[in-house]
Short mmCIF file of C-alpha atoms and ligand atoms in Angstrom, two decimals:
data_model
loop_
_atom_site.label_atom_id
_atom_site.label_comp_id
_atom_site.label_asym_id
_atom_site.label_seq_id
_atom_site.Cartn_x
_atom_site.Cartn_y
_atom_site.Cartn_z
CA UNK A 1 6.54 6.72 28.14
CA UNK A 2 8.72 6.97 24.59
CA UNK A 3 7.04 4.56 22.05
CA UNK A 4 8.38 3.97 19.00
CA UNK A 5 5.87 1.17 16.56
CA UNK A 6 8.56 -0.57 13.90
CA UNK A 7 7.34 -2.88 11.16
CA UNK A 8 9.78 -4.83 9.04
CA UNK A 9 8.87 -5.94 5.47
CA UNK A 10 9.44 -9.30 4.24
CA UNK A 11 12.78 -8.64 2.84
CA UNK A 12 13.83 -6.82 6.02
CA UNK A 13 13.98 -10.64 7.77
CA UNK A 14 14.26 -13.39 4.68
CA UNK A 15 18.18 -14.00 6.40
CA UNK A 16 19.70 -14.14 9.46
CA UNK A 17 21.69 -11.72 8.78
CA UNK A 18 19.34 -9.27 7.86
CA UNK A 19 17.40 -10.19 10.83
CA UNK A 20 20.92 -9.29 12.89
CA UNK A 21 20.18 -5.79 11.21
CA UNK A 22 16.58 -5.36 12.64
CA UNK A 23 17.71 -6.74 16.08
CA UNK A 24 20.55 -3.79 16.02
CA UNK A 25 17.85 -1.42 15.53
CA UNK A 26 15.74 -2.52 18.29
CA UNK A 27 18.48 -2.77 20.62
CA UNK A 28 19.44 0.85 19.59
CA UNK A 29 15.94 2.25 20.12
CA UNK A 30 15.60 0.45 23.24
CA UNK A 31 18.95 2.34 24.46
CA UNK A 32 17.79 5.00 23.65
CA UNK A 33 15.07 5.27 26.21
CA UNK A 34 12.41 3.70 23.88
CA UNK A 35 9.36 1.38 24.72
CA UNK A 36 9.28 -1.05 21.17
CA UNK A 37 6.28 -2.14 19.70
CA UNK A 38 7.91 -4.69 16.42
CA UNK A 39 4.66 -5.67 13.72
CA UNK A 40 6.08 -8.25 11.00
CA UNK A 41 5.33 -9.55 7.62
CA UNK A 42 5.91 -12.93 6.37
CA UNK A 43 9.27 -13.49 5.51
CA UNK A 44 10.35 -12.75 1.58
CA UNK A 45 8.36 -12.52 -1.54
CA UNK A 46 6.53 -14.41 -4.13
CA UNK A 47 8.23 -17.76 -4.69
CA UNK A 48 10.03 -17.57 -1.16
CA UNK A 49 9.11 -20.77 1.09
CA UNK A 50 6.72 -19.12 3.78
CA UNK A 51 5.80 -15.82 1.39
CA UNK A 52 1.96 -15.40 1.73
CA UNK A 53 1.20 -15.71 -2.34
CA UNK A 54 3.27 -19.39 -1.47
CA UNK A 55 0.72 -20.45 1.02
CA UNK A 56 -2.02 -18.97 -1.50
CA UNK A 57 -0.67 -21.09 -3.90
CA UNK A 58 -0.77 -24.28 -2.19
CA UNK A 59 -3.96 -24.24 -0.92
CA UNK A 60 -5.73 -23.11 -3.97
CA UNK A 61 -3.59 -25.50 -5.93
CA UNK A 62 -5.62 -28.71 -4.60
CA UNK A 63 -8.53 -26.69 -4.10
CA UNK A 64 -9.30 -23.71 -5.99
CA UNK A 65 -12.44 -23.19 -3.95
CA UNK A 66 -11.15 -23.28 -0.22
CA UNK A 67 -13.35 -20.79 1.46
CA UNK A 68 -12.11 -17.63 2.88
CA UNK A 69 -12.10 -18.35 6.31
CA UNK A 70 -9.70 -20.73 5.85
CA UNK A 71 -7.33 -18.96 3.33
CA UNK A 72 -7.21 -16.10 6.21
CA UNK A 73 -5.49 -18.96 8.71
CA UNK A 74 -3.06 -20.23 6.00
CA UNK A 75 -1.97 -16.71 4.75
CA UNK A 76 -1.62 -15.54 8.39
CA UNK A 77 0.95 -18.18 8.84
CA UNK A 78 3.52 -16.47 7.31
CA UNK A 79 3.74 -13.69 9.98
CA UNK A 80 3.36 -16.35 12.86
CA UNK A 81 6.24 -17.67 11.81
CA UNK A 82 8.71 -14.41 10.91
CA UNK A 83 7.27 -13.03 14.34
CA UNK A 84 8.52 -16.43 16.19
CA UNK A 85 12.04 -16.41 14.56
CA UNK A 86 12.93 -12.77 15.56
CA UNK A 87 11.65 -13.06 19.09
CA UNK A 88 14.17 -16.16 19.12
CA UNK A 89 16.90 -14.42 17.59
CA UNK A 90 16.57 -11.23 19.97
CA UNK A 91 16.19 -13.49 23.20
CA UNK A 92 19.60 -14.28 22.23
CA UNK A 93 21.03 -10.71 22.79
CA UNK A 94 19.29 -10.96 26.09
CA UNK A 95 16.01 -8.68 25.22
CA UNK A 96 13.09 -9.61 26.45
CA UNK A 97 10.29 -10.62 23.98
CA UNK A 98 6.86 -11.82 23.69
CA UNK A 99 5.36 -13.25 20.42
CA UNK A 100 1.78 -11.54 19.66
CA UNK A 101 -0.88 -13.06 17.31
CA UNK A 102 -2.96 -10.49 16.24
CA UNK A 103 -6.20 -11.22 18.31
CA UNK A 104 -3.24 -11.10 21.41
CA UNK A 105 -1.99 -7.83 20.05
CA UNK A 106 -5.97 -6.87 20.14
CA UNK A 107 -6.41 -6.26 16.71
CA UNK A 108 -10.43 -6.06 16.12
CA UNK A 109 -11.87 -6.14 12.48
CA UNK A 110 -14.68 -6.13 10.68
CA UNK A 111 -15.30 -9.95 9.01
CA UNK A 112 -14.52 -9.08 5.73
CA UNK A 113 -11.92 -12.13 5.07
CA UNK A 114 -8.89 -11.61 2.94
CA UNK A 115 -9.26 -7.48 3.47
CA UNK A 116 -10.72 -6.76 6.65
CA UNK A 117 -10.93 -2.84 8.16
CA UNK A 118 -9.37 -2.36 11.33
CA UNK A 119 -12.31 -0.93 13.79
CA UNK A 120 -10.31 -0.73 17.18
CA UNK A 121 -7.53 -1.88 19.22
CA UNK A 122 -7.50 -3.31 22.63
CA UNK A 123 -4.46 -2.38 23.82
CA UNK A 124 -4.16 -3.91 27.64
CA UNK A 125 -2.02 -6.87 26.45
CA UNK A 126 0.49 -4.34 24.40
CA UNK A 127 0.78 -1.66 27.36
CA UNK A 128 0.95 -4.62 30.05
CA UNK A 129 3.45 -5.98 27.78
CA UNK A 130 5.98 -2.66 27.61
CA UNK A 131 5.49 -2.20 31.47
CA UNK A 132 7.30 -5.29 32.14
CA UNK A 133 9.89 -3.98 29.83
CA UNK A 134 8.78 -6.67 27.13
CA UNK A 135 9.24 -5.68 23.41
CA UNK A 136 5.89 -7.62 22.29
CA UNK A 137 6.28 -8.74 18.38
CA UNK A 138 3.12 -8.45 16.69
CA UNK A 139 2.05 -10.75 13.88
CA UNK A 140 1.32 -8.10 11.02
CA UNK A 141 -1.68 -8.17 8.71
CA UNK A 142 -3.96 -10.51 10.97
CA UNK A 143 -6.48 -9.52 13.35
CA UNK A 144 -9.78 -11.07 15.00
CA UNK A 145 -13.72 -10.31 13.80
CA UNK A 146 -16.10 -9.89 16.66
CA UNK A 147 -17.14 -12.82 15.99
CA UNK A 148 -13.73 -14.45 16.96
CA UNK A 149 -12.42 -15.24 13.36
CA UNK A 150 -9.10 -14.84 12.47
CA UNK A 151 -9.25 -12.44 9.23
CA UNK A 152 -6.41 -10.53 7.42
CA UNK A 153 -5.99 -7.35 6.24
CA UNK A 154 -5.48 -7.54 2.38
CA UNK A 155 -1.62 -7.09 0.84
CA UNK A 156 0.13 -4.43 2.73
CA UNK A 157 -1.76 -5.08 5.52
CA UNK A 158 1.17 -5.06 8.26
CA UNK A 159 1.48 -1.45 7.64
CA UNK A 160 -1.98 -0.92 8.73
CA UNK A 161 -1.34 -3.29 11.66
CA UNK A 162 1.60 -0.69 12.30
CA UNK A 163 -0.62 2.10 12.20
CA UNK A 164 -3.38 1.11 14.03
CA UNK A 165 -1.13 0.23 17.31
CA UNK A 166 0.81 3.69 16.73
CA UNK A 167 -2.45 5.44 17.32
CA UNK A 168 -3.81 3.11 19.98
CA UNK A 169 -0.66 3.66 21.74
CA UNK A 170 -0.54 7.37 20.95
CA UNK A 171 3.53 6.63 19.92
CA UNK A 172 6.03 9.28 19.20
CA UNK A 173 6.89 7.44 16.01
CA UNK A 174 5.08 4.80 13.59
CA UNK A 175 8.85 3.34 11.71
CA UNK A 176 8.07 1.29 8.41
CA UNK A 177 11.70 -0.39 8.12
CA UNK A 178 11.48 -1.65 4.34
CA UNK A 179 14.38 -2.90 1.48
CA UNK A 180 14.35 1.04 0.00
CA UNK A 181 15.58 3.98 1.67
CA UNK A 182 12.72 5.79 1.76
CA UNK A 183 10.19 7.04 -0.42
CA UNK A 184 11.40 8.09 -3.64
CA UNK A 185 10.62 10.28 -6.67
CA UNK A 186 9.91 6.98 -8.61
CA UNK A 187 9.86 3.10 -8.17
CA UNK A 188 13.96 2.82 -7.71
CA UNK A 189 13.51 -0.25 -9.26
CA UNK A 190 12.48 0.88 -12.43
CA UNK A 191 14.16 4.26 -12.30
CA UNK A 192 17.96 4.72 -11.70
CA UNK A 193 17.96 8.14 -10.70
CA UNK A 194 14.71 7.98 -8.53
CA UNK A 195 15.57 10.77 -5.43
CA UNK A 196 15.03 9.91 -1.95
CA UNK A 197 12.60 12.55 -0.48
CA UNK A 198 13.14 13.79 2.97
CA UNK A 199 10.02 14.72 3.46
CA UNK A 200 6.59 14.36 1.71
CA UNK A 201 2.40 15.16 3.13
CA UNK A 202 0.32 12.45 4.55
CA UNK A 203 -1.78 13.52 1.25
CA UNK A 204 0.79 13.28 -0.93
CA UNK A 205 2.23 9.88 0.36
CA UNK A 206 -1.39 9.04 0.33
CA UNK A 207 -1.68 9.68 -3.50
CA UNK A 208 1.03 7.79 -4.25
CA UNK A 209 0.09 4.67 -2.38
CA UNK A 210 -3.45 4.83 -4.10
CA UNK A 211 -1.91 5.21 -7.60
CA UNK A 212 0.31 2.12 -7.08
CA UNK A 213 3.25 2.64 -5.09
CA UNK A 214 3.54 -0.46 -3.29
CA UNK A 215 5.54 1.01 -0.33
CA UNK A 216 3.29 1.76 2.25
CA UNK A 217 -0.50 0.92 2.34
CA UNK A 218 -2.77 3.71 1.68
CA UNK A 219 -4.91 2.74 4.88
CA UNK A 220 -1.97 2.49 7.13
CA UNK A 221 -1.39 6.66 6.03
CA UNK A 222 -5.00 7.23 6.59
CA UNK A 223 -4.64 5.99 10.11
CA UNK A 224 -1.68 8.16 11.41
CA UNK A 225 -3.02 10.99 9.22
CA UNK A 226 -6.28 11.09 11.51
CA UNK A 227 -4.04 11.09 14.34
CA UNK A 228 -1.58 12.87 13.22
CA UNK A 229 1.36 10.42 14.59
CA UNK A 230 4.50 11.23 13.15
CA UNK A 231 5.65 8.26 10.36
CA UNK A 232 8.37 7.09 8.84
CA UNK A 233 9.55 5.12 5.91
CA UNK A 234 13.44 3.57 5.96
CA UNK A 235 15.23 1.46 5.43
CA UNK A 236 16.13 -2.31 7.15
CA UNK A 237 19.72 -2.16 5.49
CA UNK A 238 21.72 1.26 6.44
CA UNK A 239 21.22 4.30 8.67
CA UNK A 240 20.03 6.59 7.53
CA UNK A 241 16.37 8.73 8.62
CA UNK A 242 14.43 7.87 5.33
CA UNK A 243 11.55 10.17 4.68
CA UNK A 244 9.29 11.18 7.61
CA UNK A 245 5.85 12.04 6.31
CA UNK A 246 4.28 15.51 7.58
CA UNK A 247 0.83 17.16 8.03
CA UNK A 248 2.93 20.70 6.71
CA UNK A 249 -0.16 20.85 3.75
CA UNK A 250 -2.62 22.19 6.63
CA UNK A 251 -0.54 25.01 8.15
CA UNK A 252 0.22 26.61 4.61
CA UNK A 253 -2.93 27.43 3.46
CA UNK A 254 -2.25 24.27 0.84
CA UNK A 255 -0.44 26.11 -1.20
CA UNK A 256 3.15 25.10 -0.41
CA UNK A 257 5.45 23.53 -2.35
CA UNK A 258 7.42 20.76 -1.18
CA UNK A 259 10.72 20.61 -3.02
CA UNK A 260 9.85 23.74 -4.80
CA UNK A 261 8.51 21.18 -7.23
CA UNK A 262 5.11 21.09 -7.88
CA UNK A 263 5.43 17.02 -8.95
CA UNK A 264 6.30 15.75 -6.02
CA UNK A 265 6.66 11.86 -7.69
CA UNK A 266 5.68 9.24 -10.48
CA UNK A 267 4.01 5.88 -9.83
CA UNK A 268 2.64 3.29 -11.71
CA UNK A 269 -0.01 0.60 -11.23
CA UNK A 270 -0.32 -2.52 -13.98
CA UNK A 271 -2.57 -5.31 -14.89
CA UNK A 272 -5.50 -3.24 -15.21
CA UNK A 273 -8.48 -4.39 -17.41
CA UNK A 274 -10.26 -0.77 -19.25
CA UNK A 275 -14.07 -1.67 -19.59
CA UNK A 276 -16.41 0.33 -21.84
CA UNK A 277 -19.62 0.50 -21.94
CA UNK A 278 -21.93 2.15 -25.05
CA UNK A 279 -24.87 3.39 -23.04
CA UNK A 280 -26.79 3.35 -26.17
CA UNK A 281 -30.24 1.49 -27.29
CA UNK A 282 -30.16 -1.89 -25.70
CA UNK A 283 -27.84 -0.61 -22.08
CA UNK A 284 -30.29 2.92 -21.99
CA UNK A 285 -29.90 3.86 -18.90
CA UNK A 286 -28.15 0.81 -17.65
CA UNK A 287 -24.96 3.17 -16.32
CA UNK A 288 -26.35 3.36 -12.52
CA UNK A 289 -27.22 -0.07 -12.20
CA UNK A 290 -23.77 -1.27 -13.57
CA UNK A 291 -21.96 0.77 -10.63
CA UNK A 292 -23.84 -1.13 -8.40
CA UNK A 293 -24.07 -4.25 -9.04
CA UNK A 294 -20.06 -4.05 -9.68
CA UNK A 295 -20.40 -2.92 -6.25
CA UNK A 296 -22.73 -5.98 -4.63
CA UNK A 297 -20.29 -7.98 -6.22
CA UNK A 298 -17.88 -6.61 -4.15
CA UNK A 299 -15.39 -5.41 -7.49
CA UNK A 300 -14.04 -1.96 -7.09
CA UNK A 301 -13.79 0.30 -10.06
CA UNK A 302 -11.75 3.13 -10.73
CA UNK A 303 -11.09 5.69 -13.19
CA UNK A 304 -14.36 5.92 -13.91
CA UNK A 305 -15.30 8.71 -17.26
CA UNK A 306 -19.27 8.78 -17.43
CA UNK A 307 -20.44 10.28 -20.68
CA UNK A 308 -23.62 10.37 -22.46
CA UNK A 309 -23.36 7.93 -24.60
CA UNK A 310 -20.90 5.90 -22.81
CA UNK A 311 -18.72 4.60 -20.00
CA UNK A 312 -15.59 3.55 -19.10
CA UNK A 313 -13.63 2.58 -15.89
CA UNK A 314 -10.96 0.04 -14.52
CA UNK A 315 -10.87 -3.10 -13.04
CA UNK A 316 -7.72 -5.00 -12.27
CA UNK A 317 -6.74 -7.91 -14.34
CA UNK A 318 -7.81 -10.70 -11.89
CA UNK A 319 -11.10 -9.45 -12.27
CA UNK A 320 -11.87 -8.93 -15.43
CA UNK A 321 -13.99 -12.04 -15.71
CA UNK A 322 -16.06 -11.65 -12.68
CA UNK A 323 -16.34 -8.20 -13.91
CA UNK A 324 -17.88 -9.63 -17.43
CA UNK A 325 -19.92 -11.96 -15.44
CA UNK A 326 -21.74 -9.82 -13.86
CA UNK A 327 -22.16 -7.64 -16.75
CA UNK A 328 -23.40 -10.32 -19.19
CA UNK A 329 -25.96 -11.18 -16.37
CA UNK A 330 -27.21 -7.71 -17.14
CA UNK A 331 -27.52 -8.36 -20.73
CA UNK A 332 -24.47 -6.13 -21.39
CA UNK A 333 -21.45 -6.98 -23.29
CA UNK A 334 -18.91 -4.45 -22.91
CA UNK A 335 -15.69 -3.69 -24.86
CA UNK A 336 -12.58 -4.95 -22.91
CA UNK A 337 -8.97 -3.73 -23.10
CA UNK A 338 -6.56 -5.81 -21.62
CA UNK A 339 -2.92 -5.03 -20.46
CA UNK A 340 -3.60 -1.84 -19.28
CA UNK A 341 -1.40 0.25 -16.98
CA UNK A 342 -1.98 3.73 -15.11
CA UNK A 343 1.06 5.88 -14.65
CA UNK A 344 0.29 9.35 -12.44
CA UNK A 345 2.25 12.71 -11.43
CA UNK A 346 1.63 13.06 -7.95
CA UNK A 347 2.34 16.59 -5.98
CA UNK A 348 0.96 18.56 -3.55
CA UNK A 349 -1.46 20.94 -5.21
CA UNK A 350 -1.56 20.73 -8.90
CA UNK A 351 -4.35 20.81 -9.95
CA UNK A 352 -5.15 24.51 -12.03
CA UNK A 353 -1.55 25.05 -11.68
CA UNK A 354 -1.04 25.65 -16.05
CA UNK A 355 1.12 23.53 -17.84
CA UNK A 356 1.01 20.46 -15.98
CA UNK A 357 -1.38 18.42 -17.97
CA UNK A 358 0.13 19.89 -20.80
CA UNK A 359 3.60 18.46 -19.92
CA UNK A 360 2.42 14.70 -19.00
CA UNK A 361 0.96 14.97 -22.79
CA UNK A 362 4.06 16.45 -24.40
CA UNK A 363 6.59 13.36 -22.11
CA UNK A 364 3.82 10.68 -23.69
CA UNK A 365 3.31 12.26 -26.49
CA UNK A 366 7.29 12.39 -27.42
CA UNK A 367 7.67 8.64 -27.13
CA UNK A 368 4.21 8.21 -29.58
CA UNK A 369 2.49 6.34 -26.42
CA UNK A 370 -0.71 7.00 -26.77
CA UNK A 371 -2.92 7.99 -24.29
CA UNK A 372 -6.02 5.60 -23.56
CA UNK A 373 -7.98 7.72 -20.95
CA UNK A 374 -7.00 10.24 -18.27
CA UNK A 375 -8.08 12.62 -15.12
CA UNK A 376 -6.84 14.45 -12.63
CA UNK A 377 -7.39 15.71 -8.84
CA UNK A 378 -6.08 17.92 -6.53
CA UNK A 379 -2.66 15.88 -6.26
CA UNK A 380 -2.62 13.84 -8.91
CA UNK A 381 -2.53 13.71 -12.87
CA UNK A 382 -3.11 10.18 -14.19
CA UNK A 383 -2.80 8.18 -17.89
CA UNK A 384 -4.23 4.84 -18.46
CA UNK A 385 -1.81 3.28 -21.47
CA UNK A 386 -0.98 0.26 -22.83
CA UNK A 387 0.93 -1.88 -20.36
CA UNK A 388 4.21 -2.44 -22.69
CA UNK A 389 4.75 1.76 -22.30
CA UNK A 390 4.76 1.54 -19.16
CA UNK A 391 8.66 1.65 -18.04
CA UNK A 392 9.12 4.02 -20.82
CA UNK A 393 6.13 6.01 -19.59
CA UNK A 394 7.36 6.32 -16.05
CA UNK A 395 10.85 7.28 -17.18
CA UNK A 396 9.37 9.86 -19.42
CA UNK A 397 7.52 11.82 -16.76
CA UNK A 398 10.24 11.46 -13.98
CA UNK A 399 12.74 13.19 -16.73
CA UNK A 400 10.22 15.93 -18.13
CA UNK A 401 9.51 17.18 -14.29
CA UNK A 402 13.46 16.97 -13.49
CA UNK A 403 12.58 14.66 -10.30
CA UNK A 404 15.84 12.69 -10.61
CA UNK A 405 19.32 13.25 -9.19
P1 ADP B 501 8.00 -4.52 2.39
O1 ADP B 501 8.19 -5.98 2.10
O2 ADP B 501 9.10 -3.95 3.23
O3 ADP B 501 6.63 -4.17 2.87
P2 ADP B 501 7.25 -3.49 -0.22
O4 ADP B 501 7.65 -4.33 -1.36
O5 ADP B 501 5.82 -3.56 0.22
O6 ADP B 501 8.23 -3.80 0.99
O7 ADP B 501 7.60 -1.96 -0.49
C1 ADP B 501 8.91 -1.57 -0.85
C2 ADP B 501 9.04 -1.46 -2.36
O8 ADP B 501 8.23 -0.40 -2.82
C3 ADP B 501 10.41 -1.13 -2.86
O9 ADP B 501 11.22 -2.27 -2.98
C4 ADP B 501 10.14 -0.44 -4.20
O10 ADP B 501 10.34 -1.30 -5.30
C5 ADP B 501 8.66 -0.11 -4.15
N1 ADP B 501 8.34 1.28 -4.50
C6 ADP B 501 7.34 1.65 -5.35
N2 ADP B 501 7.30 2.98 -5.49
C7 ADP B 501 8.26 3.50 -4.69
C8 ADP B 501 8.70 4.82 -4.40
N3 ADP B 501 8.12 5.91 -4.94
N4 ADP B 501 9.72 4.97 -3.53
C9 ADP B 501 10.30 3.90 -2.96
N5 ADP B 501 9.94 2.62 -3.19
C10 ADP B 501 8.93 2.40 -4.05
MG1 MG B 502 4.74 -3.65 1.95
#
């Protein structure tokens, strides 16, 4: 049986027309000899009428403190009701649909609400579903706890709702259908030239979704990675093949290239909050117990520098005051720098390949941004900076490495 997994993004089904795009693709895949599995998000962004950060907003506008569980059944509206509309529109080209909740889809989680893990699928409903010839439409980003609670799966989440049926149903493609044309050598909407890139490693692609780049969910990667199903990312709007994402990394002794680039991409990640901590007489050694504590509190840090006498890490914005909470109830009171942003040169196998570092410093360096804290790994080189840089910052890199068109 040919499975094919396709999730649309928001944008991909804010109009009918739009929606007459995804219901072309279906109806293409499905002549060509494919079984569909279609996971949505909620329908547009931000301010739109049934975006997820709407419902967010209304419910914590009369109540700031609604609990949890019930923020997970208001912000998995949004999907019921993008998931209803297309089935309706495709019924009317004569296909044969069925509407899937994510507990129907068999979506299991963990009861973490707001950013549950996915721990298995049941997938009787789905493969009784395609043997009647039904293309079932999943509600993205929702599943169920053991327990029976509807949770969801943090921002991005329908990819990982994509990913996690694309494994259970062993497909021969996981398809996230999205408003770019693939992934790109930047954020296209920050940088004109940004490349499409044909191709690009599940690490790679993986890097970039973990330094910012809001295009695919990091988790959703992990999942096909450790499956090794083929993925996509295109685009809703023409038709082209977009960039499928590869394992190559592991049958070339990770030394290869992609591109003949070594800087495969540039991505960005704002709103961060830089905390520092003098380790020093009164927080002696404090630095252990801060990590976790952070951690009971459920806040996760990165970019984390431990020194002798000090250290330093990241929290995003929104939590910078939980984050000092919990600090002051430790007796410390750390430095804070707000309006931070991380930008990061992302490539296969950089790292103790000369001159890299030194050309992220010279790009920064030329437009006097200065340079709050960095690292680097194995695939990526990353600066924190001050938050107004940031465009510049991006630009800067994508030029030095010669990434653009
Ligand atoms: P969807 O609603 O389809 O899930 P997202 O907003 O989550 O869409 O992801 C698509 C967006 O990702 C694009 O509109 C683009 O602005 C952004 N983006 C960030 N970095 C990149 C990149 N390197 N290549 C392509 N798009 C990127
Ligand atoms: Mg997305």
């Amino acid at each position: 049986m040919k499975i094919t997994v396709q999730k649309y993004g928001g944008t991909s089904l804010a109009t009918p027309e739009l929606r007459a795009k995804v219901c072309d693709i279906i109806r293409n895949s499905v002549d060509d000899g494919y079984n569909v599995v279609v996971v949505v998000s909620a329908i547009g962004r931000d301010k739109d009428p049934y975006a997820t950060d709407t419902l967010l907003n209304l419910a914590r506008s009369i109540n700031p403190l609604i609990s949890n569980r019930e923020l997970d059944y208001l912000m998995a509206c949004g999907e019921t009701i993008s998931g209803i509309i297309l089935a309706a529109q495709l019924a009317t080209l004569g296909l044969e649909t069925q509407f899937l909740n994510g507990e129907q889809a068999g979506i299991v989680t963990d009861g973490n609400y707001g950013d549950a893990h996915i721990l298995y699928v049941n997938k009787e409903r789905i493969v009784n579903a395609l043997n009647q010839g039904v293309i079932p439409i999943v509600a993205g980003f929702q599943g169920v706890s053991e327990t029976g609670e509807l949770t969801t799966l943090g921002r991005g989440g329908s990819d990982t709702t994509a990913s996690a049926l694309g494994v259970a149903l062993n497909a021969d493609f996981i398809d996230i259908f999205t408003d770019v044309e693939g992934v790109m050598t930047a954020d296209p909407r920050i940088v004109d030239n940004a490349r499409l890139l044909n191709e690009i490693t599940y690490n790679e692609i993986c890097q970039l979704a973990h330094d910012g780049a809001k295009i695919v969910h990091p988790r959703a990667i992990e999942i096909a990675m450790r499956a090794n199903i083929p993925l996509r990312i295109r685009s809703t709007f023409n038709q082209t093949t977009g960039t499928l994402v590869t394992n190559k990394m592991s049958n070339v002794d990770n030394i290869r290239i992609i591109n003949d680039t070594i800087v495969t991409g540039v991505t960005y990640s704002s709103d961060l909050s830089q905390f520092n901590i003098s380790l020093v007489k009164d927080n002696e050694g404090k630095g252990l117990l801060v990590f976790k504590a952070l951690a009971l509190a459920n806040i996760s840090v990165d970019f984390i520098n431990i020194g002798t006498n000090d250290i330093k890490f990241t929290v995003p914005y929104t939590l910078t005051s939980k984050t000092e909470a919990v600090l002051k109830n430790m007796g410390i009171l750390p430095e804070v720098e707000l309006g931070c942003a991380k930008v990061a040169v992302v490539g296969a196998a950089m790292m103790g390949i000369p001159g890299v570092m030194a050309k992220v410093i010279e790009a920064l360096s030329k437009k006097d941004i200065p340079i709050i804290q960095s690292g680097d790994s194995y695939t990526n080189i990353w600066c924190l900076i001050k938050k107004e840089y940031m465009t510049i910052a991006i630009k800067a890199l994508h030029d030095i490495f010669e990434l653009g068109k």
